[in-house]
Amino acid sequence: MEMNLGLRSEVQLLLDRVVAMVRDDIMPVEAEYHSEIGKGDRWAYTPRQAEILEGLKAKAKAAGLWNFWLTDSDRGLGLSTVEYAYFAEAMGKTPLGPEVFNCGAPDTGNMEVFERYGTDAMKERWLKPLLAGEIRSAYLMTEPDVASSDATNVAMSCVRDGDDYVLNGEKWWISGAGDPRCRVYITMVRTGGDDTPKHQRHSMIVVPAEASGIEVLRPMQVYGQDDAPHGHMHMRFTDVRVPAENTLLGEGRGFEIAQGRLGPGRIHHCMRAIGQAEAALELMCRRSLQREAFGKPLAQLGANYDIIAECRMEIEMARLLCLKAAWYMDQGDAKAAAPWISQIKVIAPRVALKVIDEAVQMHGGEGISQDTPLARAWTHVRTLRMADGPDAVHRRQVARAELKQYTQEKM
Ligand SMILES: Cc1cc2nc3c(=O)[nH]c(=O)nc-3n(C[C@H](O)[C@H](O)[C@H](O)COP(=O)(O)OP(=O)(O)OC[C@H]3O[C@@H](n4cnc5c(N)ncnc54)[C@H](O)[C@@H]3O)c2cc1C
């Protein structure tokens, strides 16, 4: 079967514009944007921060550089997942990039859910402002008291009471729930009892952030950073009441949605991680040529040539695997694509972490400081070995797919 991993020429022109905007408009203001956090309330946007972010978004939107992630929909620009990979990589080079083009996490995954499974009313109330970049959203699955890498453990209680559902329990690591613009939570809950089949016990409920009974207990810290104002929040629901029609797809169909949501979301993370690896390699190369020690540029000392070469080769391997997984997604068979997504979900963070770590090393003390984007990139990519499924769970998926052909052979 023909496997085209490239871009159509008109799409390449669009990508060139994204690359230029990341380089010329976003990267130069990134340091100033982050320096604003903590001037006053960490969980609000300072006027200057809002001006930078909204100004960039308005520019991208006016230029038609918006919502590239809508790959399988007539609302988008008609990119394939393979083509989107190039865009996500370009946007992922800088932390602000994805949001500027309305392609940030967790919103792209949540918008996919509304697009695929939402009712017309949900689309009107939530998808429309999300697509316009006017509000943000969060995805609530993980819970402090259960091993959430096995989502069948999710235990938040959800009980029918007349025309409503009543939700009780805790969630944590809820990315984006600290953002004052976050207005809606897609929440995985348990609706079925022990007599219900394991994968039909859960439902996805749309909960407005303003619903009463929701408390944000604390921001979780990522290696000591709270990632304000986005945040990863620990939250408690006490008798949170929502209309039963807020159920996505129907009671007991949470797993169908989780599978649909996590596939695209996971691969988007991988594509952006490859962008971060590229950005780190560029910084490493520039630094190794500019700085001298022992009478030579750093590049010519010790094993630094080999380190740079290894980084380049590993990025290229990861990118090809990512494109291949994207190609499988474009074939429309989610089951066939899943082991490929799992492979890249393990490999992309691993490669990006290695490259960023080598770039940190080449920068000496500066590398682990706030003066380069490298330390922040490393901590972010490190969390990807956990978020959207830990490595071990994805390796399990890969091994099961690998072994299946032989067990089937025996039968
Ligand atoms: C920065 C960050 C952002 C996040 N954002 C969100 C979010 O927005 N929404 C959300 O719902 N969740 C989010 N998460 C949570 C994340 O998805 C979970 O942490 C993850 O799914 C693992 O669940 P757990 O923490 O309960 O780990 P556990 O399930 O307790 O697993 C712990 C460890 O057990 C081991 N393990 C598990 N299964 C296997 C296996 N099959 N084989 C071998 N070893 C295994 C692995 O080493 C694993 O890391 C985020 C996490 C982080 C760190």
XYZ file of C-alpha atoms and ligand atoms in Angstrom:
464
model
C 0.000 0.000 0.000
C 1.298 3.467 -0.833
C 2.357 5.333 2.293
C 2.736 9.027 1.627
C 4.359 10.800 4.577
C 4.787 14.172 2.875
C 2.860 17.397 2.447
C 0.832 18.702 -0.471
C 2.564 21.750 -1.961
C -0.194 24.181 -0.923
C 0.033 22.821 2.617
C 3.801 23.377 2.609
C 3.156 27.079 1.905
C 0.809 27.211 4.896
C 3.411 25.489 7.063
C 6.078 28.000 5.985
C 3.852 30.774 7.336
C 3.485 29.000 10.688
C 7.242 28.453 10.921
C 7.825 32.152 10.183
C 5.296 33.276 12.776
C 6.762 30.996 15.464
C 10.257 32.315 14.714
C 9.502 35.996 14.180
C 6.518 36.738 16.421
C 6.238 34.126 19.172
C 9.776 33.176 20.177
C 10.908 36.802 20.667
C 8.157 37.490 23.264
C 8.188 34.129 25.028
C 10.624 35.187 27.803
C 8.692 38.386 28.527
C 5.417 36.434 28.618
C 6.747 33.995 31.218
C 8.377 36.763 33.281
C 4.898 38.259 33.802
C 3.683 35.159 35.684
C 3.723 35.859 39.377
C 3.378 39.625 39.076
C 0.300 39.685 41.296
C -2.138 36.759 41.192
C -0.382 33.766 39.597
C -3.748 32.346 38.473
C -4.792 35.406 36.507
C -3.310 36.968 33.389
C -1.506 40.284 33.830
C -2.618 42.936 31.314
C 0.694 42.578 29.465
C 0.462 38.782 29.387
C -3.083 38.940 28.020
C -1.999 41.547 25.475
C 0.835 39.325 24.213
C -1.267 36.173 24.044
C -4.460 37.650 22.637
C -2.474 39.803 20.193
C -0.683 36.751 18.817
C -3.919 34.757 18.628
C -5.681 37.557 16.776
C -2.818 37.777 14.300
C -2.819 34.014 13.672
C -6.588 33.875 13.312
C -6.719 36.848 10.919
C -4.068 35.139 8.792
C -6.134 31.920 8.658
C -3.494 30.085 10.704
C -5.994 28.537 13.078
C -7.366 25.130 14.212
C -5.040 23.048 12.047
C -5.761 20.055 14.290
C -9.273 19.612 12.797
C -8.020 16.918 10.496
C -11.109 14.903 9.798
C -13.780 17.551 9.626
C -15.310 19.996 7.186
C -14.825 22.768 9.766
C -11.026 22.654 9.411
C -8.432 23.255 6.731
C -8.617 19.678 5.518
C -5.177 18.560 6.680
C -4.439 14.879 7.114
C -2.983 13.705 10.434
C 0.341 13.238 8.630
C 0.248 16.840 7.459
C -0.802 18.077 10.880
C 2.301 16.401 12.360
C 4.508 18.951 10.610
C 2.418 21.814 11.986
C 2.362 20.446 15.534
C 6.136 20.042 15.419
C 6.578 23.641 14.279
C 4.163 24.992 16.911
C 5.625 22.750 19.629
C 9.024 24.430 19.400
C 7.854 27.022 21.874
C 5.459 26.690 24.850
C 3.133 29.457 23.630
C 3.024 28.207 20.041
C 0.168 25.683 20.187
C -2.252 28.035 21.924
C -1.516 30.911 19.556
C -2.852 28.791 16.678
C -5.672 27.294 18.813
C -3.986 23.911 18.749
C -3.100 23.523 22.440
C -3.642 20.667 24.890
C -5.946 19.621 26.395
C -8.349 21.600 24.201
C -7.686 19.859 20.889
C -8.589 16.492 22.450
C -11.672 17.973 24.107
C -12.790 19.734 20.938
C -12.458 16.406 19.121
C -14.831 14.895 21.686
C -17.431 17.634 21.204
C -17.006 17.447 17.445
C -17.428 13.664 17.285
C -19.786 12.876 20.147
C -21.417 16.145 21.269
C -25.069 17.028 20.799
C -25.986 20.131 18.791
C -26.569 21.990 22.066
C -23.093 21.043 23.346
C -21.546 22.094 20.067
C -23.246 25.459 20.273
C -22.408 26.088 23.937
C -18.880 24.636 24.152
C -17.381 23.739 20.779
C -18.130 27.077 19.151
C -16.281 29.241 21.717
C -13.477 26.675 21.962
C -12.977 26.758 18.196
C -12.949 30.554 18.383
C -10.296 30.469 21.135
C -12.594 32.350 23.528
C -12.638 29.784 26.330
C -10.547 26.803 27.427
C -11.390 23.331 28.738
C -10.039 20.488 30.863
C -10.220 16.697 30.839
C -10.870 15.063 34.219
C -9.951 11.421 34.429
C -7.133 10.821 36.930
C -7.931 10.333 40.618
C -5.631 10.415 43.631
C -6.983 7.248 45.261
C -6.806 4.806 42.355
C -4.184 3.672 39.826
C -5.545 5.730 36.961
C -3.249 4.269 34.326
C -5.900 1.548 34.357
C -8.930 3.729 33.640
C -11.343 0.963 34.640
C -10.382 1.988 38.207
C -11.888 5.483 37.824
C -14.281 5.783 40.748
C -15.868 9.259 40.845
C -19.441 8.539 41.834
C -22.235 9.662 39.533
C -25.769 8.884 40.624
C -28.986 9.586 38.745
C -31.444 11.763 40.661
C -34.549 12.633 38.620
C -33.405 14.487 35.507
C -29.944 15.114 36.949
C -26.711 13.348 37.760
C -24.989 14.035 41.079
C -21.191 13.722 41.132
C -18.934 13.155 44.145
C -15.194 12.471 44.384
C -11.726 13.835 43.696
C -9.655 14.313 40.560
C -6.062 15.464 40.305
C -3.484 16.465 37.718
C -6.201 18.280 35.802
C -4.249 20.324 33.272
C -5.616 23.724 32.397
C -8.137 23.839 35.240
C -6.192 26.698 36.829
C -6.771 28.936 33.832
C -9.436 31.578 34.508
C -10.684 31.038 30.950
C -11.323 27.304 31.561
C -15.112 26.982 31.444
C -15.856 23.308 30.878
C -14.718 19.951 32.188
C -15.133 16.661 30.322
C -15.322 14.328 33.303
C -14.978 10.546 33.440
C -17.198 9.033 36.129
C -18.427 5.651 37.229
C -22.097 5.020 36.489
C -22.257 1.201 36.392
C -22.108 -1.320 39.228
C -19.911 -4.401 39.578
C -22.442 -6.435 37.585
C -21.897 -4.204 34.511
C -19.156 -5.287 32.056
C -15.871 -3.543 32.972
C -15.716 -1.317 29.917
C -19.338 -0.194 30.203
C -19.191 1.054 33.788
C -18.014 4.556 32.953
C -19.503 7.651 31.373
C -18.249 11.046 30.227
C -20.167 13.972 31.662
C -19.860 17.577 30.552
C -19.596 19.746 33.675
C -19.608 23.545 33.476
C -16.702 24.905 35.548
C -19.095 27.239 37.367
C -21.265 24.346 38.692
C -21.634 24.595 42.442
C -19.826 22.070 44.635
C -16.498 22.162 42.746
C -13.451 23.106 44.797
C -9.910 23.508 43.520
C -7.897 22.122 46.422
C -4.375 22.947 45.184
C -2.178 23.137 42.130
C -0.001 20.035 41.734
C 3.655 20.856 41.188
C 5.774 19.568 38.335
C 9.305 19.347 39.733
C 8.511 22.302 41.962
C 6.722 24.400 39.310
C 2.979 25.033 39.409
C 2.714 25.856 35.672
C 0.523 28.874 36.493
C -1.777 30.127 35.143
C -2.557 26.872 33.252
C -1.912 24.543 36.199
C -2.545 20.884 36.965
C -5.204 21.012 39.634
C -6.329 18.759 42.447
C -10.108 19.144 42.672
C -12.974 17.931 44.808
C -16.598 17.493 43.657
C -19.242 17.560 46.401
C -22.807 16.926 45.235
C -22.167 18.544 41.869
C -25.460 18.433 40.006
C -25.706 18.486 36.201
C -28.600 17.655 33.852
C -28.571 14.061 32.583
C -28.430 15.347 28.994
C -24.823 16.438 29.751
C -23.785 12.815 29.209
C -21.704 12.343 26.102
C -22.920 9.612 23.759
C -24.891 7.874 26.545
C -24.429 6.218 29.906
C -21.762 3.519 29.996
C -19.993 4.705 26.837
C -17.085 6.499 28.518
C -14.476 4.059 27.236
C -15.504 4.492 23.635
C -14.954 8.219 24.056
C -11.695 7.876 26.002
C -10.269 5.778 23.167
C -11.460 8.286 20.578
C -10.094 11.237 22.552
C -6.772 9.878 23.624
C -5.584 8.728 20.186
C -5.342 12.189 18.599
C -4.354 13.871 21.887
C -1.478 11.451 22.402
C -0.050 11.802 18.945
C -0.299 15.598 19.137
C 1.859 15.479 22.302
C 4.423 13.381 20.434
C 4.554 15.709 17.471
C 5.122 18.702 19.741
C 7.808 16.796 21.690
C 9.697 16.285 18.445
C 9.472 20.059 17.901
C 10.992 20.589 21.348
C 13.795 18.161 20.512
C 14.536 20.095 17.302
C 14.555 23.398 19.175
C 16.952 21.947 21.783
C 19.281 20.541 19.128
C 19.421 23.943 17.442
C 20.332 25.620 20.749
C 22.934 22.926 21.407
C 24.587 23.378 18.013
C 24.653 27.166 18.225
C 26.097 27.077 21.714
C 28.706 24.462 20.854
C 29.996 26.603 18.000
C 29.932 29.936 19.844
C 31.515 29.007 23.163
C 35.161 28.012 23.563
C 36.985 25.979 26.194
C 40.508 24.584 26.161
C 41.207 26.692 23.062
C 38.461 25.193 20.901
C 34.723 25.561 20.285
C 32.813 23.159 22.526
C 31.644 21.268 19.431
C 35.194 20.051 18.842
C 35.824 18.821 22.366
C 35.478 15.284 23.691
C 32.560 13.328 22.234
C 30.494 16.361 21.296
C 30.452 15.582 17.567
C 29.067 12.150 18.373
C 26.503 13.583 20.768
C 25.213 16.000 18.137
C 25.118 13.267 15.490
C 23.290 10.831 17.796
C 20.692 13.501 18.609
C 20.084 14.230 14.929
C 19.703 10.531 14.120
C 17.330 9.853 16.983
C 15.115 12.805 16.096
C 14.885 11.590 12.503
C 13.913 8.075 13.640
C 11.291 9.431 16.027
C 9.819 11.723 13.386
C 9.471 8.886 10.887
C 7.747 6.696 13.469
C 5.447 9.567 14.376
C 4.520 10.106 10.720
C 3.888 6.394 10.289
C 1.564 6.367 13.310
C -0.189 9.446 11.892
C -0.572 7.669 8.561
C -2.228 4.717 10.302
C -4.629 7.144 11.968
C -5.483 8.590 8.573
C -6.558 5.115 7.393
C -9.542 5.362 9.746
C -9.015 2.117 11.671
C -8.454 3.197 15.281
C -7.636 -0.374 16.399
C -4.920 -0.801 13.793
C -3.463 2.613 14.627
C -3.397 2.085 18.416
C -0.149 0.075 18.715
C 1.605 2.588 16.463
C 0.416 5.468 18.619
C 1.658 3.566 21.674
C 5.074 3.056 20.083
C 5.557 6.743 19.399
C 4.069 7.692 22.774
C 7.035 5.867 24.365
C 9.672 6.904 21.841
C 8.972 10.636 21.311
C 9.353 11.708 24.968
C 12.363 9.405 25.365
C 14.168 10.937 22.399
C 13.157 14.493 23.261
C 14.346 14.045 26.856
C 17.698 12.748 25.692
C 18.230 15.603 23.240
C 17.113 18.274 25.712
C 19.354 16.774 28.405
C 22.387 16.884 26.094
C 21.523 20.473 25.190
C 21.336 21.325 28.904
C 24.766 19.764 29.398
C 26.275 21.738 26.512
C 25.012 24.933 28.146
C 26.663 24.217 31.506
C 25.011 25.942 34.462
C 22.958 28.174 32.210
C 21.234 25.091 30.817
C 19.498 24.246 34.057
C 18.643 27.848 34.841
C 15.751 30.093 33.855
C 17.916 31.772 31.181
C 17.237 29.197 28.473
C 13.958 27.390 27.668
C 15.699 24.024 28.164
C 14.981 23.309 31.839
C 11.304 24.072 31.374
C 11.181 21.927 28.222
C 12.808 18.994 30.049
C 10.322 19.015 32.917
C 7.422 19.328 30.506
C 8.568 16.430 28.326
C 9.359 14.308 31.407
C 5.695 14.492 32.401
C 4.721 13.071 29.003
C 6.128 9.731 30.128
C 3.152 9.728 32.516
C 0.394 11.898 31.038
C -1.992 10.156 28.620
C -0.721 6.789 29.824
C 2.618 5.821 31.396
C 5.294 4.190 29.223
C 4.661 0.750 30.723
C 1.011 0.791 29.685
C 1.933 1.671 26.109
C 4.655 -0.977 25.974
C 2.019 -3.466 27.123
C -0.166 -2.434 24.206
C 2.727 -2.821 21.748
C 3.673 -6.237 23.105
C 0.093 -7.485 23.025
C -0.260 -6.458 19.378
C 3.050 -8.129 18.596
C 2.169 -11.391 20.325
C -1.363 -11.554 18.959
C -0.226 -12.667 15.514
C 1.385 -15.771 17.044
C -1.476 -16.666 19.362
C -3.858 -16.361 16.403
C -1.526 -18.562 14.356
C -1.877 -21.371 16.911
C -5.680 -21.219 16.850
C 1.858 17.071 34.136
C 0.728 16.105 34.101
C -0.460 16.467 33.490
C -1.557 15.605 33.517
N -2.740 16.023 32.983
C -3.855 15.268 33.157
C -5.140 15.753 32.759
O -5.256 16.853 32.227
N -6.233 14.984 33.021
C -6.133 13.758 33.614
O -7.153 13.112 33.804
N -4.918 13.273 33.995
C -3.783 13.993 33.789
N -2.560 13.520 34.211
C -2.485 12.251 34.900
C -1.858 11.126 34.119
O -2.626 10.814 32.981
C -1.694 9.974 35.111
O -0.704 10.354 36.045
C -1.342 8.684 34.430
O -2.405 8.194 33.658
C -0.921 7.598 35.430
O -1.902 7.411 36.413
P -1.442 7.416 37.952
O -0.735 8.702 38.211
O -2.630 7.102 38.776
O -0.352 6.283 38.052
P -0.601 4.760 38.438
O -1.746 4.217 37.689
O -0.596 4.650 39.903
O 0.722 4.103 37.839
C 1.999 4.314 38.437
C 3.033 3.512 37.741
O 2.707 2.137 37.782
C 3.363 1.488 36.728
N 2.414 0.720 35.913
C 1.116 0.987 35.678
N 0.598 0.098 34.805
C 1.599 -0.746 34.484
C 1.714 -1.858 33.623
N 0.674 -2.296 32.891
N 2.910 -2.490 33.537
C 3.983 -2.066 34.263
N 3.925 -1.019 35.089
C 2.755 -0.353 35.199
C 4.009 2.547 35.850
O 5.369 2.683 36.164
C 3.229 3.789 36.255
O 3.925 4.987 35.989
C -1.435 14.345 34.135
C -0.226 13.966 34.713
C 0.853 14.818 34.717
C 2.117 14.405 35.401
